[in-house]
Amino acid sequence: MLKRIGVITRDCAGVNAALRALVRTASSHDLEVLGIIKGYDGLIDGNLVALDRRSVSGIINLGGTILKSARSERFLTEAGQQQALRTIGDHGLEALVVIGGNGSLSGAHLLATRHGIRVIGIPATIDNDVNGVDFCLGADTAVNVALDALDKIRDTATSLERIFVVEVMGRDCGYLAMKVALAGGCEDVLLPEQDFSLEEICQEIAAGNARGKVSWIVVVAEGRATAREVAAAITGLTGLETRIAVLGHIQRGGRPTAFDRILAARLGHAAVEYLLQGETDKCVSFKNDKIELVPLEIAIQPKKLKFESEYRLLKILS
Ligand code: F6P
């Protein structure tokens, strides 16, 4: 039976709720949890804090991570990994739960395969780009945060009869852009996963403008182009005035939606249960109303999403 585990986090909405679920599930099994401060850097530096039921109260609704986070260059080095292993040994950590996106889960996979550490991952990234996983923590909140911003932009787009190009995050994945564009009733969306012709988009805008359609919102995924480039091209090709909005990091913060909190509860709970059952080198995933395990080796591969049908729907409805 495990006695003590550690937990590492990245930041996005739902991570604190997952921590709460994990710590309280662990506590119900008399399993101690040490929180690692500032991600893999904290593991290298031995920066840990004991977490109990009380220390995770009042955090279910908080964005970010109470454990803080960092992108660790040092963990990519052999010396960094050896130091991390020393911390694991010194603190008697028998397993780790790693909450984060591809980078964090790759680190977890490395600890499991190269150094024999027991790990379970909880996918958490607004990019929703963890392979084999339908819903990463934080993605639903990010869609809703971006949608709220987009609705506000629409007020101005409609009132001033303008063309707006809105850039959303997502790294190389178009998930966030596609969902926001469809939910926001946007006229077009440029995704990393699909070809597009700016000339055709501009012809459509010009034809619509000639018919009296005066306001447009085009969403662009950061992995495809910048809002500035797209707006300049639209103005250049149509002569129409454009404005841009780059939503940026507001998309990663904010109070988690009910969906993300419930997902966090289920994944945080399941991560501990699976560790206790002896599972390792896998991440928990919620699919068809059930929790599944996805091998980390698969989870860290590039995710290939298809958006053709959602894109067709957007174009029919716009
Ligand atoms: O992976 C999450 C994400 O917010 C991406 O959408 C974005 O490209 C990147 O992180 C930004 O990274 P940083 O916060 O390090 O600038």
Tab-separated table of C-alpha atoms and ligand atoms in Angstrom:
chain	number	residue	atom	x	y	z
A	1	MET	CA	0.000	0.000	0.000
A	2	LEU	CA	1.330	3.466	-0.894
A	3	LYS	CA	2.063	5.793	2.011
A	4	ARG	CA	3.215	9.043	0.381
A	5	ILE	CA	2.902	10.582	-3.076
A	6	GLY	CA	3.844	13.895	-4.669
A	7	VAL	CA	1.893	16.121	-7.048
A	8	ILE	CA	3.202	18.504	-9.714
A	9	THR	CA	1.014	21.017	-11.537
A	10	ARG	CA	0.884	23.344	-14.557
A	11	ASP	CA	-1.549	26.240	-14.464
A	12	CYS	CA	-4.998	26.364	-15.969
A	13	ALA	CA	-8.562	26.462	-14.701
A	14	GLY	CA	-9.580	23.255	-12.952
A	15	VAL	CA	-6.109	22.354	-11.664
A	16	ASN	CA	-6.889	23.493	-8.117
A	17	ALA	CA	-10.167	21.599	-8.188
A	18	ALA	CA	-8.241	18.483	-9.275
A	19	LEU	CA	-5.743	19.007	-6.440
A	20	ARG	CA	-8.604	19.175	-3.960
A	21	ALA	CA	-10.108	15.940	-5.300
A	22	LEU	CA	-6.743	14.200	-5.317
A	23	VAL	CA	-5.747	15.241	-1.792
A	24	ARG	CA	-9.116	14.371	-0.302
A	25	THR	CA	-9.269	11.011	-2.061
A	26	ALA	CA	-5.730	10.269	-0.866
A	27	SER	CA	-6.635	11.293	2.654
A	28	SER	CA	-9.570	8.868	2.618
A	29	HIS	CA	-6.951	6.129	2.043
A	30	ASP	CA	-4.520	7.526	4.683
A	31	LEU	CA	-2.178	8.406	1.861
A	32	GLU	CA	-0.003	11.490	2.416
A	33	VAL	CA	0.371	14.049	-0.376
A	34	LEU	CA	3.251	16.470	-0.818
A	35	GLY	CA	2.677	19.334	-3.255
A	36	ILE	CA	5.696	20.232	-5.387
A	37	ILE	CA	6.059	23.994	-5.718
A	38	LYS	CA	6.823	25.437	-9.183
A	39	GLY	CA	6.596	22.261	-11.232
A	40	TYR	CA	9.674	20.219	-12.101
A	41	ASP	CA	11.925	23.034	-10.827
A	42	GLY	CA	10.456	22.425	-7.371
A	43	LEU	CA	11.227	18.736	-7.681
A	44	ILE	CA	14.835	19.586	-8.498
A	45	ASP	CA	15.138	22.135	-5.689
A	46	GLY	CA	13.317	20.046	-3.079
A	47	ASN	CA	10.593	22.679	-2.738
A	48	LEU	CA	7.661	20.706	-1.323
A	49	VAL	CA	4.719	21.352	0.969
A	50	ALA	CA	2.482	18.909	2.820
A	51	LEU	CA	-1.135	19.017	1.670
A	52	ASP	CA	-4.040	17.847	3.801
A	53	ARG	CA	-7.816	18.087	3.551
A	54	ARG	CA	-7.805	21.573	5.092
A	55	SER	CA	-5.053	22.972	2.879
A	56	VAL	CA	-7.183	22.375	-0.215
A	57	SER	CA	-10.363	23.929	1.136
A	58	GLY	CA	-11.700	27.011	-0.635
A	59	ILE	CA	-9.758	26.380	-3.856
A	60	ILE	CA	-12.339	24.578	-6.014
A	61	ASN	CA	-13.287	27.844	-7.707
A	62	LEU	CA	-9.772	29.298	-8.139
A	63	GLY	CA	-7.984	29.540	-11.485
A	64	GLY	CA	-4.249	28.888	-11.886
A	65	THR	CA	-2.526	26.569	-9.422
A	66	ILE	CA	-1.930	27.165	-5.731
A	67	LEU	CA	1.292	25.150	-6.130
A	68	LYS	CA	2.638	27.600	-8.723
A	69	SER	CA	4.300	26.403	-11.886
A	70	ALA	CA	7.280	26.913	-14.180
A	71	ARG	CA	8.635	25.674	-17.481
A	72	SER	CA	11.750	23.838	-16.305
A	73	GLU	CA	14.753	23.840	-18.604
A	74	ARG	CA	16.823	22.117	-15.893
A	75	PHE	CA	14.590	19.030	-15.868
A	76	LEU	CA	15.563	18.414	-19.495
A	77	THR	CA	19.168	17.830	-18.376
A	78	GLU	CA	20.584	14.631	-16.866
A	79	ALA	CA	21.869	16.582	-13.844
A	80	GLY	CA	18.390	18.050	-13.272
A	81	GLN	CA	16.762	14.635	-13.453
A	82	GLN	CA	19.271	13.127	-11.027
A	83	GLN	CA	18.581	15.949	-8.583
A	84	ALA	CA	14.825	15.379	-8.985
A	85	LEU	CA	15.328	11.676	-8.226
A	86	ARG	CA	17.241	12.612	-5.085
A	87	THR	CA	14.321	14.767	-3.932
A	88	ILE	CA	11.915	11.895	-4.612
A	89	GLY	CA	14.111	9.587	-2.514
A	90	ASP	CA	14.786	12.095	0.276
A	91	HIS	CA	11.076	12.798	0.760
A	92	GLY	CA	10.008	9.187	0.504
A	93	LEU	CA	7.720	9.807	-2.466
A	94	GLU	CA	6.522	6.441	-3.754
A	95	ALA	CA	4.656	7.856	-6.737
A	96	LEU	CA	3.814	11.128	-8.480
A	97	VAL	CA	0.684	12.616	-9.995
A	98	VAL	CA	1.505	15.082	-12.754
A	99	ILE	CA	-1.203	17.554	-13.772
A	100	GLY	CA	-0.472	19.375	-17.021
A	101	GLY	CA	-0.194	19.351	-20.788
A	102	ASN	CA	2.203	17.702	-23.214
A	103	GLY	CA	5.396	19.045	-21.640
A	104	SER	CA	4.426	17.975	-18.115
A	105	LEU	CA	3.193	14.583	-19.268
A	106	SER	CA	6.379	14.028	-21.299
A	107	GLY	CA	8.340	14.647	-18.085
A	108	ALA	CA	6.139	12.125	-16.290
A	109	HIS	CA	6.683	9.547	-19.041
A	110	LEU	CA	10.426	10.094	-18.809
A	111	LEU	CA	10.404	9.611	-15.034
A	112	ALA	CA	8.465	6.375	-15.461
A	113	THR	CA	10.386	4.835	-18.336
A	114	ARG	CA	13.897	6.067	-17.684
A	115	HIS	CA	13.939	6.217	-13.918
A	116	GLY	CA	11.269	3.703	-12.836
A	117	ILE	CA	9.135	6.227	-10.927
A	118	ARG	CA	5.432	5.411	-10.619
A	119	VAL	CA	3.408	8.196	-12.235
A	120	ILE	CA	-0.143	8.959	-13.246
A	121	GLY	CA	-0.962	12.025	-15.356
A	122	ILE	CA	-4.008	14.267	-15.348
A	123	PRO	CA	-4.316	16.080	-18.702
A	124	ALA	CA	-4.694	19.815	-18.131
A	125	THR	CA	-4.196	22.357	-20.890
A	126	ILE	CA	-6.348	24.963	-22.591
A	127	ASP	CA	-4.960	23.666	-25.910
A	128	ASN	CA	-6.855	20.363	-25.462
A	129	ASP	CA	-4.103	18.721	-27.460
A	130	VAL	CA	-3.305	15.646	-25.367
A	131	ASN	CA	-3.566	12.697	-27.722
A	132	GLY	CA	-6.250	10.085	-26.990
A	133	VAL	CA	-7.927	12.388	-24.458
A	134	ASP	CA	-11.230	14.080	-25.320
A	135	PHE	CA	-11.283	16.669	-22.540
A	136	CYS	CA	-8.257	18.256	-20.901
A	137	LEU	CA	-8.863	20.292	-17.763
A	138	GLY	CA	-9.041	23.995	-18.514
A	139	ALA	CA	-10.130	23.760	-22.141
A	140	ASP	CA	-13.846	24.263	-21.444
A	141	THR	CA	-13.129	27.268	-19.222
A	142	ALA	CA	-10.823	28.735	-21.881
A	143	VAL	CA	-13.530	28.366	-24.546
A	144	ASN	CA	-15.988	30.161	-22.276
A	145	VAL	CA	-13.541	32.925	-21.315
A	146	ALA	CA	-12.690	33.522	-24.977
A	147	LEU	CA	-16.369	33.407	-25.912
A	148	ASP	CA	-17.187	36.055	-23.330
A	149	ALA	CA	-14.492	38.313	-24.818
A	150	LEU	CA	-15.716	37.592	-28.329
A	151	ASP	CA	-19.314	38.478	-27.435
A	152	LYS	CA	-18.063	41.849	-26.202
A	153	ILE	CA	-16.095	42.392	-29.391
A	154	ARG	CA	-19.227	41.561	-31.371
A	155	ASP	CA	-21.045	44.449	-29.666
A	156	THR	CA	-18.515	46.852	-31.166
A	157	ALA	CA	-18.245	44.993	-34.464
A	158	THR	CA	-22.019	45.314	-34.902
A	159	SER	CA	-22.326	48.869	-33.649
A	160	LEU	CA	-19.468	50.265	-35.687
A	161	GLU	CA	-19.948	47.943	-38.666
A	162	ARG	CA	-16.396	46.703	-38.590
A	163	ILE	CA	-14.367	43.646	-39.439
A	164	PHE	CA	-12.591	42.108	-36.436
A	165	VAL	CA	-9.863	39.499	-36.497
A	166	VAL	CA	-9.577	37.759	-33.115
A	167	GLU	CA	-6.517	35.642	-32.286
A	168	VAL	CA	-6.919	32.844	-29.769
A	169	MET	CA	-4.381	30.549	-28.108
A	170	GLY	CA	-4.037	26.820	-28.576
A	171	ARG	CA	-0.433	26.374	-29.651
A	172	ASP	CA	-0.536	24.058	-32.726
A	173	CYS	CA	-4.073	22.887	-32.080
A	174	GLY	CA	-7.223	24.538	-33.471
A	175	TYR	CA	-9.601	23.199	-30.804
A	176	LEU	CA	-10.032	26.455	-28.908
A	177	ALA	CA	-10.378	28.511	-32.097
A	178	MET	CA	-12.937	26.158	-33.652
A	179	LYS	CA	-15.144	25.951	-30.546
A	180	VAL	CA	-15.045	29.695	-29.911
A	181	ALA	CA	-15.806	30.527	-33.538
A	182	LEU	CA	-18.755	28.139	-33.703
A	183	ALA	CA	-20.154	29.151	-30.321
A	184	GLY	CA	-19.623	32.837	-31.107
A	185	GLY	CA	-21.403	32.701	-34.476
A	186	CYS	CA	-18.289	33.937	-36.268
A	187	GLU	CA	-18.023	34.295	-40.012
A	188	ASP	CA	-14.785	32.359	-40.399
A	189	VAL	CA	-11.991	30.615	-38.535
A	190	LEU	CA	-8.424	29.891	-39.619
A	191	LEU	CA	-7.102	26.664	-38.123
A	192	PRO	CA	-3.712	24.917	-38.169
A	193	GLU	CA	-5.483	21.719	-39.248
A	194	GLN	CA	-7.104	23.150	-42.386
A	195	ASP	CA	-6.042	24.890	-45.559
A	196	PHE	CA	-7.640	28.195	-46.317
A	197	SER	CA	-7.361	30.837	-48.963
A	198	LEU	CA	-7.206	34.407	-47.747
A	199	GLU	CA	-8.169	35.502	-51.267
A	200	GLU	CA	-11.387	33.483	-51.051
A	201	ILE	CA	-12.169	34.799	-47.586
A	202	CYS	CA	-11.634	38.333	-48.867
A	203	GLN	CA	-13.836	37.715	-51.903
A	204	GLU	CA	-16.567	36.519	-49.543
A	205	ILE	CA	-16.149	39.582	-47.352
A	206	ALA	CA	-16.220	41.908	-50.368
A	207	ALA	CA	-19.296	40.169	-51.809
A	208	GLY	CA	-21.038	40.284	-48.425
A	209	ASN	CA	-20.133	43.928	-48.058
A	210	ALA	CA	-21.637	44.663	-51.480
A	211	ARG	CA	-24.865	42.970	-50.297
A	212	GLY	CA	-24.927	45.189	-47.216
A	213	LYS	CA	-23.306	42.843	-44.674
A	214	VAL	CA	-21.116	45.131	-42.635
A	215	SER	CA	-19.708	43.373	-39.596
A	216	TRP	CA	-17.512	40.284	-39.569
A	217	ILE	CA	-15.589	38.363	-36.987
A	218	VAL	CA	-12.811	36.075	-38.181
A	219	VAL	CA	-11.130	33.924	-35.520
A	220	VAL	CA	-7.520	32.903	-36.086
A	221	ALA	CA	-5.737	30.167	-34.149
A	222	GLU	CA	-2.299	31.326	-32.958
A	223	GLY	CA	-0.785	28.177	-34.472
A	224	ARG	CA	-1.951	29.246	-37.927
A	225	ALA	CA	-1.244	32.967	-38.273
A	226	THR	CA	-1.318	36.189	-36.332
A	227	ALA	CA	-4.372	38.423	-36.212
A	228	ARG	CA	-2.173	41.272	-37.474
A	229	GLU	CA	-1.168	39.372	-40.631
A	230	VAL	CA	-4.724	38.322	-41.406
A	231	ALA	CA	-6.170	41.791	-40.771
A	232	ALA	CA	-3.510	43.414	-42.983
A	233	ALA	CA	-4.306	40.960	-45.767
A	234	ILE	CA	-8.056	41.616	-45.499
A	235	THR	CA	-7.566	45.385	-45.613
A	236	GLY	CA	-5.066	45.028	-48.452
A	237	LEU	CA	-7.358	42.859	-50.563
A	238	THR	CA	-10.737	44.460	-49.819
A	239	GLY	CA	-9.891	48.033	-48.859
A	240	LEU	CA	-12.124	47.580	-45.775
A	241	GLU	CA	-11.168	48.759	-42.321
A	242	THR	CA	-10.217	46.042	-39.813
A	243	ARG	CA	-9.462	45.824	-36.109
A	244	ILE	CA	-7.626	43.094	-34.234
A	245	ALA	CA	-7.884	41.578	-30.758
A	246	VAL	CA	-5.308	39.159	-29.370
A	247	LEU	CA	-6.970	37.459	-26.405
A	248	GLY	CA	-3.730	36.063	-24.911
A	249	HIS	CA	-3.369	34.766	-21.395
A	250	ILE	CA	-6.824	35.778	-20.172
A	251	GLN	CA	-7.819	32.480	-21.785
A	252	ARG	CA	-5.709	30.445	-19.361
A	253	GLY	CA	-7.058	32.030	-16.198
A	254	GLY	CA	-10.393	32.529	-14.570
A	255	ARG	CA	-12.811	30.531	-12.449
A	256	PRO	CA	-13.255	27.007	-13.772
A	257	THR	CA	-16.603	26.241	-15.374
A	258	ALA	CA	-18.884	23.632	-13.795
A	259	PHE	CA	-17.738	21.232	-16.523
A	260	ASP	CA	-14.069	21.666	-15.599
A	261	ARG	CA	-14.743	21.368	-11.870
A	262	ILE	CA	-16.659	18.126	-12.304
A	263	LEU	CA	-14.011	16.801	-14.686
A	264	ALA	CA	-11.377	17.764	-12.092
A	265	ALA	CA	-13.250	15.931	-9.351
A	266	ARG	CA	-13.478	12.773	-11.435
A	267	LEU	CA	-9.908	12.854	-12.742
A	268	GLY	CA	-8.311	13.812	-9.418
A	269	HIS	CA	-10.181	11.015	-7.666
A	270	ALA	CA	-9.414	8.465	-10.403
A	271	ALA	CA	-5.693	9.320	-10.489
A	272	VAL	CA	-5.302	8.293	-6.839
A	273	GLU	CA	-7.453	5.188	-7.187
A	274	TYR	CA	-5.454	4.005	-10.205
A	275	LEU	CA	-2.140	4.645	-8.451
A	276	LEU	CA	-3.347	2.544	-5.538
A	277	GLN	CA	-4.286	-0.201	-7.997
A	278	GLY	CA	-0.660	-0.221	-9.173
A	279	GLU	CA	-1.110	1.608	-12.479
A	280	THR	CA	1.744	3.719	-13.801
A	281	ASP	CA	2.943	5.580	-16.908
A	282	LYS	CA	-0.660	6.377	-17.903
A	283	CYS	CA	-2.991	9.334	-17.730
A	284	VAL	CA	-6.630	9.439	-16.730
A	285	SER	CA	-9.176	10.456	-19.339
A	286	PHE	CA	-12.930	10.950	-19.334
A	287	LYS	CA	-14.713	9.305	-22.264
A	288	ASN	CA	-18.336	8.289	-22.819
A	289	ASP	CA	-19.174	9.024	-19.186
A	290	LYS	CA	-16.387	6.755	-17.963
A	291	ILE	CA	-12.801	7.194	-16.759
A	292	GLU	CA	-10.234	5.450	-18.923
A	293	LEU	CA	-6.464	5.143	-18.827
A	294	VAL	CA	-4.353	6.279	-21.768
A	295	PRO	CA	-0.666	5.217	-21.868
A	296	LEU	CA	1.542	8.308	-21.587
A	297	GLU	CA	3.506	7.084	-24.590
A	298	ILE	CA	0.323	7.630	-26.654
A	299	ALA	CA	-0.841	10.753	-24.824
A	300	ILE	CA	2.321	12.690	-25.681
A	301	GLN	CA	2.118	11.990	-29.423
A	302	PRO	CA	0.822	14.843	-31.597
A	303	LYS	CA	-2.974	14.916	-31.583
A	304	LYS	CA	-4.649	14.985	-34.981
A	305	LEU	CA	-8.074	16.575	-34.782
A	306	LYS	CA	-10.462	17.010	-37.685
A	307	PHE	CA	-12.736	20.009	-37.834
A	308	GLU	CA	-14.314	19.646	-41.290
A	309	SER	CA	-17.879	19.057	-40.123
A	310	GLU	CA	-17.834	21.801	-37.482
A	311	TYR	CA	-16.287	24.182	-40.002
A	312	ARG	CA	-18.960	23.334	-42.603
A	313	LEU	CA	-21.626	24.007	-39.981
A	314	LEU	CA	-20.045	27.360	-39.109
A	315	LYS	CA	-20.062	28.386	-42.783
A	316	ILE	CA	-23.688	27.317	-43.282
A	317	LEU	CA	-24.778	29.249	-40.212
A	318	SER	CA	-22.691	32.376	-40.687
B	1	F6P	O1	-0.089	25.523	-23.636
B	1	F6P	C1	-0.878	26.542	-23.111
B	1	F6P	C2	-0.516	27.861	-23.723
B	1	F6P	O2	-1.301	28.870	-23.107
B	1	F6P	C3	-0.632	27.947	-25.238
B	1	F6P	O3	-1.957	28.096	-25.673
B	1	F6P	C4	0.254	29.109	-25.547
B	1	F6P	O4	0.774	29.019	-26.848
B	1	F6P	C5	1.362	28.955	-24.528
B	1	F6P	O5	0.837	28.163	-23.472
B	1	F6P	C6	1.885	30.252	-23.969
B	1	F6P	O6	2.961	29.926	-23.167
B	1	F6P	P1	3.593	30.933	-22.094
B	1	F6P	O7	2.573	31.135	-21.032
B	1	F6P	O8	4.806	30.241	-21.608
B	1	F6P	O9	3.851	32.198	-22.846
